[in-house]
Amino acid sequence: MELAKKLCNAYGPSGREDKIRKMIESEIGNSCQRMEVDRLGNLIAYVPAKSKDGVKEEKNTRIMFCAHMDEIGLIVTHIDKKGFLRFANIGGLSLERIVNQRIIFENGTMGFIGVETKPETPKPPRIDHLFIDISAQDRKEAEDKVSIGDIASFYQQAVIINNRMTSKALDDRIGCYCLIETMKLLKENKNDLYFVFSVQEEVGLRGARTGAYAIAPDYAIAVDVTVTGDTPECRKMDVGLGKGPAIKVKDAMFLASPIVKNKLVAYAKETDTAYQLEILERGTTDAAVVQIIKEGVLSGVLSIPTRYVHSTNEMCDLGDVEGTIKLLLSVCEKGLS
Ligand code: CO
Ligand code: ZN
């Protein structure tokens, strides 16, 4: 799991995915026929259909897999006289979860998120009650390190305890990890495969849109995290850690293709892989835009159940990660039609 930890620890908020993309490129170079980076920054790797004896089995059916490289972050909007920074969100920040957390800018400048302590400060605070302290003495010193428009990610080191991984940015580096491992383990594949490591999911599913448009796949599967209903007094949801990958049925912007969903269920049963069915009432992922590209794409999602999504301590179960890779391999080997 060293690779998963490395991916999570690295800096890569939306629009600033370069470091993540370089890491992935160096991992998958030997596992695909070619790789390209599109204008938006998506990394697209192509693996043509191949059987063990080298004969191409089926022509022209394309499956696209997608996991997003970006993570949520903060963008500097103002630097005050005393050198404190004000910021806006990049993606869906959960404000009560980010207070007192450490952040890091692309140039390595580190900071800490503080909150105003006036008695009338609301709880949870609004974003305009929060600031970043980068240990500067004044504006001049702050401006030497940070400019308006600079983007920070959270700073947190991944740990594995009791077969569960806790980290920032599991959303969706753990999905990237699943695609990378699938590519490395792949021995034969029935269809032409496109592995898309997408940009800017957290700000509106933007990379997946251009990636899918270029590929025009017949089928697509996005791999991302989903929230769970297994912590004290949380919203009811029938997804929990350690019960297998979640096969999505519906989320706020997406209805899975029954063909794809049923295939995933069938492969889980055939391979004795535990699985759960997911209905996510709030939130969505790349498949929501992929499925409406051009004349439409039969799409599904494999989700890694994750607690505390969009915090600096997201948590997933490594057995669920293993199950996800196993199902992805079944899809590659046997196709979706
Ligand atoms: Co997210
Ligand atoms: Zn995500």
mmCIF file of C-alpha atoms and ligand atoms in Angstrom:
data_model
loop_
_atom_site.group_PDB
_atom_site.id
_atom_site.type_symbol
_atom_site.label_atom_id
_atom_site.label_comp_id
_atom_site.label_asym_id
_atom_site.label_seq_id
_atom_site.Cartn_x
_atom_site.Cartn_y
_atom_site.Cartn_z
ATOM 1 C CA MET A 1 0.000 0.000 0.000
ATOM 2 C CA GLU A 2 3.050 2.300 -0.153
ATOM 3 C CA LEU A 3 1.888 3.599 -3.541
ATOM 4 C CA ALA A 4 -1.595 4.399 -2.189
ATOM 5 C CA LYS A 5 -0.047 6.312 0.713
ATOM 6 C CA LYS A 6 2.285 8.220 -1.601
ATOM 7 C CA LEU A 7 -0.609 9.205 -3.888
ATOM 8 C CA CYS A 8 -2.714 10.415 -0.944
ATOM 9 C CA ASN A 9 0.082 12.386 0.695
ATOM 10 C CA ALA A 10 0.945 14.269 -2.489
ATOM 11 C CA TYR A 11 -0.338 17.746 -3.398
ATOM 12 C CA GLY A 12 -3.045 17.839 -6.074
ATOM 13 C CA PRO A 13 -6.110 20.071 -5.657
ATOM 14 C CA SER A 14 -8.379 20.634 -8.690
ATOM 15 C CA GLY A 15 -6.513 22.323 -11.542
ATOM 16 C CA ARG A 16 -3.150 21.504 -9.926
ATOM 17 C CA GLU A 17 -2.922 17.773 -10.616
ATOM 18 C CA ASP A 18 0.567 17.797 -12.199
ATOM 19 C CA LYS A 19 2.377 16.049 -9.348
ATOM 20 C CA ILE A 20 -0.194 13.271 -9.189
ATOM 21 C CA ARG A 21 -0.158 12.823 -12.954
ATOM 22 C CA LYS A 22 3.657 12.462 -12.994
ATOM 23 C CA MET A 23 3.476 9.791 -10.292
ATOM 24 C CA ILE A 24 0.816 7.843 -12.180
ATOM 25 C CA GLU A 25 2.668 8.143 -15.501
ATOM 26 C CA SER A 26 5.754 6.575 -13.986
ATOM 27 C CA GLU A 27 3.676 3.718 -12.525
ATOM 28 C CA ILE A 28 1.676 2.731 -15.619
ATOM 29 C CA GLY A 29 4.164 3.390 -18.445
ATOM 30 C CA ASN A 30 4.849 -0.329 -18.917
ATOM 31 C CA SER A 31 1.214 -1.414 -18.581
ATOM 32 C CA CYS A 32 -0.300 0.331 -21.612
ATOM 33 C CA GLN A 33 0.325 0.719 -25.341
ATOM 34 C CA ARG A 34 0.293 4.521 -25.155
ATOM 35 C CA MET A 35 -0.493 7.415 -22.822
ATOM 36 C CA GLU A 36 -1.519 10.946 -23.594
ATOM 37 C CA VAL A 37 -2.370 14.077 -21.673
ATOM 38 C CA ASP A 38 -5.244 16.118 -23.089
ATOM 39 C CA ARG A 39 -5.486 19.914 -23.011
ATOM 40 C CA LEU A 40 -7.359 19.960 -19.714
ATOM 41 C CA GLY A 41 -4.756 17.710 -18.089
ATOM 42 C CA ASN A 42 -6.421 14.278 -18.053
ATOM 43 C CA LEU A 43 -4.033 11.354 -18.324
ATOM 44 C CA ILE A 44 -5.472 8.797 -20.764
ATOM 45 C CA ALA A 45 -3.842 5.354 -21.094
ATOM 46 C CA TYR A 46 -4.807 2.929 -23.857
ATOM 47 C CA VAL A 47 -4.692 -0.878 -23.558
ATOM 48 C CA PRO A 48 -5.842 -2.601 -26.766
ATOM 49 C CA ALA A 49 -7.830 -5.846 -26.647
ATOM 50 C CA LYS A 50 -5.554 -8.836 -26.245
ATOM 51 C CA SER A 51 -5.912 -12.516 -25.422
ATOM 52 C CA LYS A 52 -3.214 -14.703 -23.894
ATOM 53 C CA ASP A 53 -2.266 -16.013 -27.358
ATOM 54 C CA GLY A 54 -1.989 -12.457 -28.671
ATOM 55 C CA VAL A 55 -5.105 -12.530 -30.870
ATOM 56 C CA LYS A 56 -7.469 -9.583 -30.628
ATOM 57 C CA GLU A 57 -10.825 -11.059 -29.684
ATOM 58 C CA GLU A 58 -13.386 -8.379 -30.239
ATOM 59 C CA LYS A 59 -13.049 -5.230 -32.264
ATOM 60 C CA ASN A 60 -14.372 -1.783 -31.648
ATOM 61 C CA THR A 61 -15.980 -2.146 -28.223
ATOM 62 C CA ARG A 62 -14.447 0.441 -25.933
ATOM 63 C CA ILE A 63 -14.585 0.523 -22.158
ATOM 64 C CA MET A 64 -13.498 3.644 -20.313
ATOM 65 C CA PHE A 65 -12.425 3.493 -16.673
ATOM 66 C CA CYS A 66 -12.195 6.750 -14.796
ATOM 67 C CA ALA A 67 -10.822 7.923 -11.452
ATOM 68 C CA HIS A 68 -10.135 11.535 -10.562
ATOM 69 C CA MET A 69 -6.691 12.778 -9.608
ATOM 70 C CA ASP A 70 -7.793 16.008 -7.948
ATOM 71 C CA GLU A 71 -8.715 16.670 -4.323
ATOM 72 C CA ILE A 72 -10.546 19.505 -2.573
ATOM 73 C CA GLY A 73 -8.509 22.562 -1.542
ATOM 74 C CA LEU A 74 -8.418 26.268 -0.648
ATOM 75 C CA ILE A 75 -7.640 29.316 -2.816
ATOM 76 C CA VAL A 76 -6.202 32.548 -1.396
ATOM 77 C CA THR A 77 -8.487 35.555 -1.912
ATOM 78 C CA HIS A 78 -6.958 38.196 0.401
ATOM 79 C CA ILE A 79 -3.838 38.843 2.478
ATOM 80 C CA ASP A 80 -4.276 41.200 5.442
ATOM 81 C CA LYS A 81 -1.859 43.683 7.091
ATOM 82 C CA LYS A 82 -0.798 41.171 9.700
ATOM 83 C CA GLY A 83 -0.084 38.467 7.124
ATOM 84 C CA PHE A 84 -3.191 36.319 7.648
ATOM 85 C CA LEU A 85 -4.795 34.866 4.504
ATOM 86 C CA ARG A 86 -8.498 34.656 3.671
ATOM 87 C CA PHE A 87 -9.632 31.972 1.252
ATOM 88 C CA ALA A 88 -12.426 30.506 -0.855
ATOM 89 C CA ASN A 89 -13.164 26.848 -1.458
ATOM 90 C CA ILE A 90 -11.959 24.597 -4.267
ATOM 91 C CA GLY A 91 -14.661 21.919 -4.237
ATOM 92 C CA GLY A 92 -16.938 20.954 -1.374
ATOM 93 C CA LEU A 93 -15.217 21.965 1.858
ATOM 94 C CA SER A 94 -16.848 20.792 5.051
ATOM 95 C CA LEU A 95 -16.159 23.838 7.226
ATOM 96 C CA GLU A 96 -16.602 22.236 10.634
ATOM 97 C CA ARG A 97 -14.096 19.575 9.597
ATOM 98 C CA ILE A 98 -11.292 21.862 8.400
ATOM 99 C CA VAL A 99 -10.829 24.169 11.386
ATOM 100 C CA ASN A 100 -7.439 23.636 13.085
ATOM 101 C CA GLN A 101 -6.108 21.576 10.184
ATOM 102 C CA ARG A 102 -2.755 22.014 8.482
ATOM 103 C CA ILE A 103 -2.503 23.005 4.807
ATOM 104 C CA ILE A 104 0.319 23.181 2.266
ATOM 105 C CA PHE A 105 0.822 25.250 -0.895
ATOM 106 C CA GLU A 106 2.386 23.932 -4.095
ATOM 107 C CA ASN A 107 5.679 25.693 -3.252
ATOM 108 C CA GLY A 108 5.838 23.930 0.122
ATOM 109 C CA THR A 109 4.622 26.850 2.270
ATOM 110 C CA MET A 110 2.695 25.398 5.180
ATOM 111 C CA GLY A 111 -0.130 26.925 7.184
ATOM 112 C CA PHE A 112 -2.862 26.283 9.669
ATOM 113 C CA ILE A 113 -6.582 27.094 9.493
ATOM 114 C CA GLY A 114 -7.718 29.336 12.330
ATOM 115 C CA VAL A 115 -11.158 30.635 13.234
ATOM 116 C CA GLU A 116 -12.210 34.079 14.538
ATOM 117 C CA THR A 117 -13.083 33.951 18.215
ATOM 118 C CA LYS A 118 -15.658 36.757 18.493
ATOM 119 C CA PRO A 119 -18.627 35.617 20.630
ATOM 120 C CA GLU A 120 -20.954 36.088 17.646
ATOM 121 C CA THR A 121 -18.957 33.749 15.380
ATOM 122 C CA PRO A 122 -21.497 31.164 14.222
ATOM 123 C CA LYS A 123 -21.027 27.448 14.868
ATOM 124 C CA PRO A 124 -20.139 25.855 12.560
ATOM 125 C CA PRO A 125 -18.287 28.942 11.262
ATOM 126 C CA ARG A 126 -18.887 30.323 7.779
ATOM 127 C CA ILE A 127 -15.907 30.461 5.439
ATOM 128 C CA ASP A 128 -15.481 34.208 6.017
ATOM 129 C CA HIS A 129 -14.815 33.528 9.709
ATOM 130 C CA LEU A 130 -11.843 31.333 8.866
ATOM 131 C CA PHE A 131 -8.280 32.356 7.978
ATOM 132 C CA ILE A 132 -4.924 30.729 7.210
ATOM 133 C CA ASP A 133 -1.922 31.448 9.430
ATOM 134 C CA ILE A 134 1.364 30.820 7.599
ATOM 135 C CA SER A 135 3.476 32.143 10.481
ATOM 136 C CA ALA A 136 4.211 35.424 8.651
ATOM 137 C CA GLN A 137 4.974 38.590 10.643
ATOM 138 C CA ASP A 138 3.130 40.915 8.247
ATOM 139 C CA ARG A 139 1.688 41.259 4.744
ATOM 140 C CA LYS A 140 5.090 41.735 3.134
ATOM 141 C CA GLU A 141 6.441 38.502 4.603
ATOM 142 C CA ALA A 142 3.263 36.620 3.650
ATOM 143 C CA GLU A 143 3.449 37.944 0.075
ATOM 144 C CA ASP A 144 6.992 36.615 -0.225
ATOM 145 C CA LYS A 145 5.564 33.109 0.150
ATOM 146 C CA VAL A 146 2.006 33.223 -1.167
ATOM 147 C CA SER A 147 0.068 35.198 -3.819
ATOM 148 C CA ILE A 148 -3.628 35.782 -4.403
ATOM 149 C CA GLY A 149 -4.930 32.776 -6.357
ATOM 150 C CA ASP A 150 -2.466 30.284 -4.909
ATOM 151 C CA ILE A 151 -4.131 26.981 -4.067
ATOM 152 C CA ALA A 152 -3.442 24.874 -0.974
ATOM 153 C CA SER A 153 -4.269 21.272 -0.218
ATOM 154 C CA PHE A 154 -4.567 19.762 3.239
ATOM 155 C CA TYR A 155 -1.423 18.423 4.838
ATOM 156 C CA GLN A 156 -1.770 15.029 6.469
ATOM 157 C CA GLN A 157 0.168 11.764 6.398
ATOM 158 C CA ALA A 158 -1.664 8.540 5.545
ATOM 159 C CA VAL A 159 -1.681 5.767 8.148
ATOM 160 C CA ILE A 160 -2.907 2.177 8.072
ATOM 161 C CA ILE A 161 -4.406 0.806 11.284
ATOM 162 C CA ASN A 162 -6.137 -2.572 11.538
ATOM 163 C CA ASN A 163 -6.468 -2.996 7.744
ATOM 164 C CA ARG A 164 -8.056 0.449 7.429
ATOM 165 C CA MET A 165 -6.363 3.376 5.770
ATOM 166 C CA THR A 166 -6.887 6.922 7.039
ATOM 167 C CA SER A 167 -5.716 9.864 4.970
ATOM 168 C CA LYS A 168 -6.594 13.081 3.231
ATOM 169 C CA ALA A 169 -7.508 12.718 -0.465
ATOM 170 C CA LEU A 170 -8.568 9.063 -0.388
ATOM 171 C CA ASP A 171 -11.207 10.794 -2.525
ATOM 172 C CA ASP A 172 -10.062 9.828 -5.095
ATOM 173 C CA ARG A 173 -6.435 8.740 -4.987
ATOM 174 C CA ILE A 174 -7.657 5.364 -3.749
ATOM 175 C CA GLY A 175 -9.657 5.122 -6.993
ATOM 176 C CA CYS A 176 -6.515 6.035 -8.969
ATOM 177 C CA TYR A 177 -4.663 3.346 -7.040
ATOM 178 C CA CYS A 178 -7.313 0.748 -7.987
ATOM 179 C CA LEU A 179 -6.970 1.606 -11.687
ATOM 180 C CA ILE A 180 -3.157 1.504 -11.527
ATOM 181 C CA GLU A 181 -3.170 -1.919 -9.816
ATOM 182 C CA THR A 182 -5.734 -3.234 -12.307
ATOM 183 C CA MET A 183 -3.511 -2.160 -15.204
ATOM 184 C CA LYS A 184 -0.471 -3.819 -13.634
ATOM 185 C CA LEU A 185 -2.300 -7.109 -12.940
ATOM 186 C CA LEU A 186 -4.079 -7.329 -16.294
ATOM 187 C CA LYS A 187 -3.136 -10.386 -18.412
ATOM 188 C CA GLU A 188 -5.877 -10.423 -21.036
ATOM 189 C CA ASN A 189 -8.701 -8.088 -21.951
ATOM 190 C CA LYS A 190 -11.592 -8.646 -24.276
ATOM 191 C CA ASN A 191 -12.214 -5.037 -25.314
ATOM 192 C CA ASP A 192 -10.162 -1.930 -25.994
ATOM 193 C CA LEU A 193 -9.600 -0.269 -22.637
ATOM 194 C CA TYR A 194 -9.056 3.376 -21.828
ATOM 195 C CA PHE A 195 -7.926 4.314 -18.331
ATOM 196 C CA VAL A 196 -8.663 7.961 -17.629
ATOM 197 C CA PHE A 197 -7.114 9.715 -14.645
ATOM 198 C CA SER A 198 -9.309 12.783 -14.706
ATOM 199 C CA VAL A 199 -8.843 16.368 -13.538
ATOM 200 C CA GLN A 200 -11.223 18.794 -11.808
ATOM 201 C CA GLU A 201 -13.896 16.355 -10.608
ATOM 202 C CA GLU A 202 -14.348 18.210 -7.339
ATOM 203 C CA VAL A 203 -15.269 21.464 -9.100
ATOM 204 C CA GLY A 204 -17.852 20.008 -11.496
ATOM 205 C CA LEU A 205 -16.788 16.741 -13.183
ATOM 206 C CA ARG A 206 -14.888 18.727 -15.796
ATOM 207 C CA GLY A 207 -12.050 16.432 -16.867
ATOM 208 C CA ALA A 208 -14.250 13.362 -17.311
ATOM 209 C CA ARG A 209 -16.296 15.320 -19.838
ATOM 210 C CA THR A 210 -13.436 16.038 -22.256
ATOM 211 C CA GLY A 211 -11.893 12.610 -21.636
ATOM 212 C CA ALA A 212 -15.098 10.775 -22.525
ATOM 213 C CA TYR A 213 -15.729 13.021 -25.532
ATOM 214 C CA ALA A 214 -12.328 12.123 -27.008
ATOM 215 C CA ILE A 215 -12.736 8.390 -26.393
ATOM 216 C CA ALA A 216 -16.454 8.010 -27.203
ATOM 217 C CA PRO A 217 -16.650 4.742 -25.234
ATOM 218 C CA ASP A 218 -19.471 2.191 -25.403
ATOM 219 C CA TYR A 219 -19.224 1.500 -21.674
ATOM 220 C CA ALA A 220 -17.757 3.383 -18.738
ATOM 221 C CA ILE A 221 -17.020 2.628 -15.126
ATOM 222 C CA ALA A 222 -15.979 5.348 -12.702
ATOM 223 C CA VAL A 223 -14.152 4.375 -9.525
ATOM 224 C CA ASP A 224 -14.582 6.784 -6.630
ATOM 225 C CA VAL A 225 -15.307 6.867 -2.906
ATOM 226 C CA THR A 226 -18.796 6.949 -1.432
ATOM 227 C CA VAL A 227 -19.984 7.883 2.044
ATOM 228 C CA THR A 228 -21.175 5.287 4.571
ATOM 229 C CA GLY A 229 -23.981 4.889 7.057
ATOM 230 C CA ASP A 230 -21.973 3.113 9.748
ATOM 231 C CA THR A 231 -20.881 5.799 12.222
ATOM 232 C CA PRO A 232 -22.855 6.822 15.342
ATOM 233 C CA GLU A 233 -26.109 8.711 14.667
ATOM 234 C CA CYS A 234 -25.354 9.357 10.991
ATOM 235 C CA ARG A 235 -27.796 9.638 8.114
ATOM 236 C CA LYS A 236 -29.256 6.214 7.222
ATOM 237 C CA MET A 237 -27.396 4.562 4.361
ATOM 238 C CA ASP A 238 -26.904 0.884 3.620
ATOM 239 C CA VAL A 239 -23.188 1.093 2.891
ATOM 240 C CA GLY A 240 -20.494 0.268 5.435
ATOM 241 C CA LEU A 241 -16.744 -0.252 5.687
ATOM 242 C CA GLY A 242 -15.437 -3.766 5.118
ATOM 243 C CA LYS A 243 -18.516 -5.172 3.394
ATOM 244 C CA GLY A 244 -17.042 -5.029 -0.111
ATOM 245 C CA PRO A 245 -17.030 -2.497 -2.938
ATOM 246 C CA ALA A 246 -20.313 -0.643 -3.440
ATOM 247 C CA ILE A 247 -21.964 -1.057 -6.834
ATOM 248 C CA LYS A 248 -23.782 2.199 -7.457
ATOM 249 C CA VAL A 249 -27.470 2.164 -8.368
ATOM 250 C CA LYS A 250 -28.106 5.895 -8.089
ATOM 251 C CA ASP A 251 -26.653 9.139 -6.821
ATOM 252 C CA ALA A 252 -27.807 12.758 -6.934
ATOM 253 C CA MET A 253 -27.019 13.174 -10.658
ATOM 254 C CA PHE A 254 -26.721 9.644 -11.978
ATOM 255 C CA LEU A 255 -28.705 6.462 -12.591
ATOM 256 C CA ALA A 256 -26.475 3.487 -13.335
ATOM 257 C CA SER A 257 -27.137 1.524 -16.515
ATOM 258 C CA PRO A 258 -28.890 -1.677 -15.349
ATOM 259 C CA ILE A 259 -26.788 -3.616 -17.892
ATOM 260 C CA VAL A 260 -23.553 -2.437 -16.289
ATOM 261 C CA LYS A 261 -24.839 -2.634 -12.719
ATOM 262 C CA ASN A 262 -26.132 -6.193 -13.216
ATOM 263 C CA LYS A 263 -22.860 -7.295 -14.843
ATOM 264 C CA LEU A 264 -20.923 -5.987 -11.852
ATOM 265 C CA VAL A 265 -23.224 -7.879 -9.489
ATOM 266 C CA ALA A 266 -22.855 -11.060 -11.591
ATOM 267 C CA TYR A 267 -19.032 -10.796 -11.579
ATOM 268 C CA ALA A 268 -19.044 -10.239 -7.810
ATOM 269 C CA LYS A 269 -21.083 -13.427 -7.365
ATOM 270 C CA GLU A 270 -18.932 -15.439 -9.827
ATOM 271 C CA THR A 271 -15.711 -14.441 -8.082
ATOM 272 C CA ASP A 272 -17.083 -14.685 -4.536
ATOM 273 C CA THR A 273 -16.404 -11.016 -3.931
ATOM 274 C CA ALA A 274 -18.468 -9.333 -1.224
ATOM 275 C CA TYR A 275 -20.360 -6.314 -2.588
ATOM 276 C CA GLN A 276 -23.012 -3.812 -1.513
ATOM 277 C CA LEU A 277 -25.521 -1.755 -3.469
ATOM 278 C CA GLU A 278 -25.201 2.005 -3.178
ATOM 279 C CA ILE A 279 -27.779 4.768 -3.305
ATOM 280 C CA LEU A 280 -26.078 8.072 -2.563
ATOM 281 C CA GLU A 281 -28.563 10.850 -1.866
ATOM 282 C CA ARG A 282 -26.087 13.748 -1.946
ATOM 283 C CA GLY A 283 -23.100 13.982 -4.249
ATOM 284 C CA THR A 284 -22.085 12.424 -7.535
ATOM 285 C CA THR A 285 -19.042 11.447 -9.563
ATOM 286 C CA ASP A 286 -17.508 11.442 -13.050
ATOM 287 C CA ALA A 287 -19.928 8.825 -14.452
ATOM 288 C CA ALA A 288 -22.724 11.415 -14.310
ATOM 289 C CA VAL A 289 -21.189 13.377 -17.185
ATOM 290 C CA VAL A 290 -19.609 10.444 -18.998
ATOM 291 C CA GLN A 291 -22.983 8.774 -19.522
ATOM 292 C CA ILE A 292 -24.414 11.779 -21.395
ATOM 293 C CA ILE A 293 -21.491 12.372 -23.769
ATOM 294 C CA LYS A 294 -22.326 12.223 -27.504
ATOM 295 C CA GLU A 295 -25.040 9.579 -28.060
ATOM 296 C CA GLY A 296 -24.725 8.262 -24.506
ATOM 297 C CA VAL A 297 -22.495 5.767 -22.710
ATOM 298 C CA LEU A 298 -23.674 2.734 -20.715
ATOM 299 C CA SER A 299 -22.163 3.621 -17.361
ATOM 300 C CA GLY A 300 -21.705 2.330 -13.850
ATOM 301 C CA VAL A 301 -19.681 3.131 -10.742
ATOM 302 C CA LEU A 302 -17.638 1.055 -8.330
ATOM 303 C CA SER A 303 -17.371 2.923 -5.041
ATOM 304 C CA ILE A 304 -14.953 2.404 -2.198
ATOM 305 C CA PRO A 305 -16.953 2.938 1.024
ATOM 306 C CA THR A 306 -15.286 5.787 2.922
ATOM 307 C CA ARG A 307 -16.016 7.506 6.236
ATOM 308 C CA TYR A 308 -15.526 11.250 6.813
ATOM 309 C CA VAL A 309 -15.346 12.097 3.079
ATOM 310 C CA HIS A 310 -13.890 15.573 2.396
ATOM 311 C CA SER A 311 -12.069 15.708 5.724
ATOM 312 C CA THR A 312 -8.348 15.336 6.413
ATOM 313 C CA ASN A 313 -9.013 11.887 7.886
ATOM 314 C CA GLU A 314 -11.025 9.948 5.348
ATOM 315 C CA MET A 315 -11.088 6.226 6.165
ATOM 316 C CA CYS A 316 -11.508 3.137 3.987
ATOM 317 C CA ASP A 317 -11.065 -0.609 4.384
ATOM 318 C CA LEU A 318 -8.284 -2.331 2.452
ATOM 319 C CA GLY A 319 -10.426 -5.423 1.879
ATOM 320 C CA ASP A 320 -12.894 -3.220 -0.020
ATOM 321 C CA VAL A 321 -10.010 -1.858 -2.101
ATOM 322 C CA GLU A 322 -8.921 -5.407 -2.943
ATOM 323 C CA GLY A 323 -12.507 -6.326 -3.898
ATOM 324 C CA THR A 324 -12.717 -3.299 -6.177
ATOM 325 C CA ILE A 325 -9.559 -4.321 -8.051
ATOM 326 C CA LYS A 326 -10.875 -7.887 -8.368
ATOM 327 C CA LEU A 327 -14.129 -6.670 -9.951
ATOM 328 C CA LEU A 328 -12.268 -4.309 -12.282
ATOM 329 C CA LEU A 329 -10.131 -7.232 -13.468
ATOM 330 C CA SER A 330 -13.294 -9.287 -14.183
ATOM 331 C CA VAL A 331 -14.669 -6.422 -16.279
ATOM 332 C CA CYS A 332 -11.407 -6.155 -18.236
ATOM 333 C CA GLU A 333 -11.186 -9.889 -18.862
ATOM 334 C CA LYS A 334 -14.820 -10.579 -19.706
ATOM 335 C CA GLY A 335 -16.211 -7.254 -20.916
ATOM 336 C CA LEU A 336 -19.630 -5.763 -20.200
ATOM 337 C CA SER A 337 -21.757 -6.813 -23.174
HETATM 338 CO CO CO B 1 -15.013 14.352 -3.564
HETATM 339 ZN ZN ZN B 2 -14.387 11.763 -5.526
#
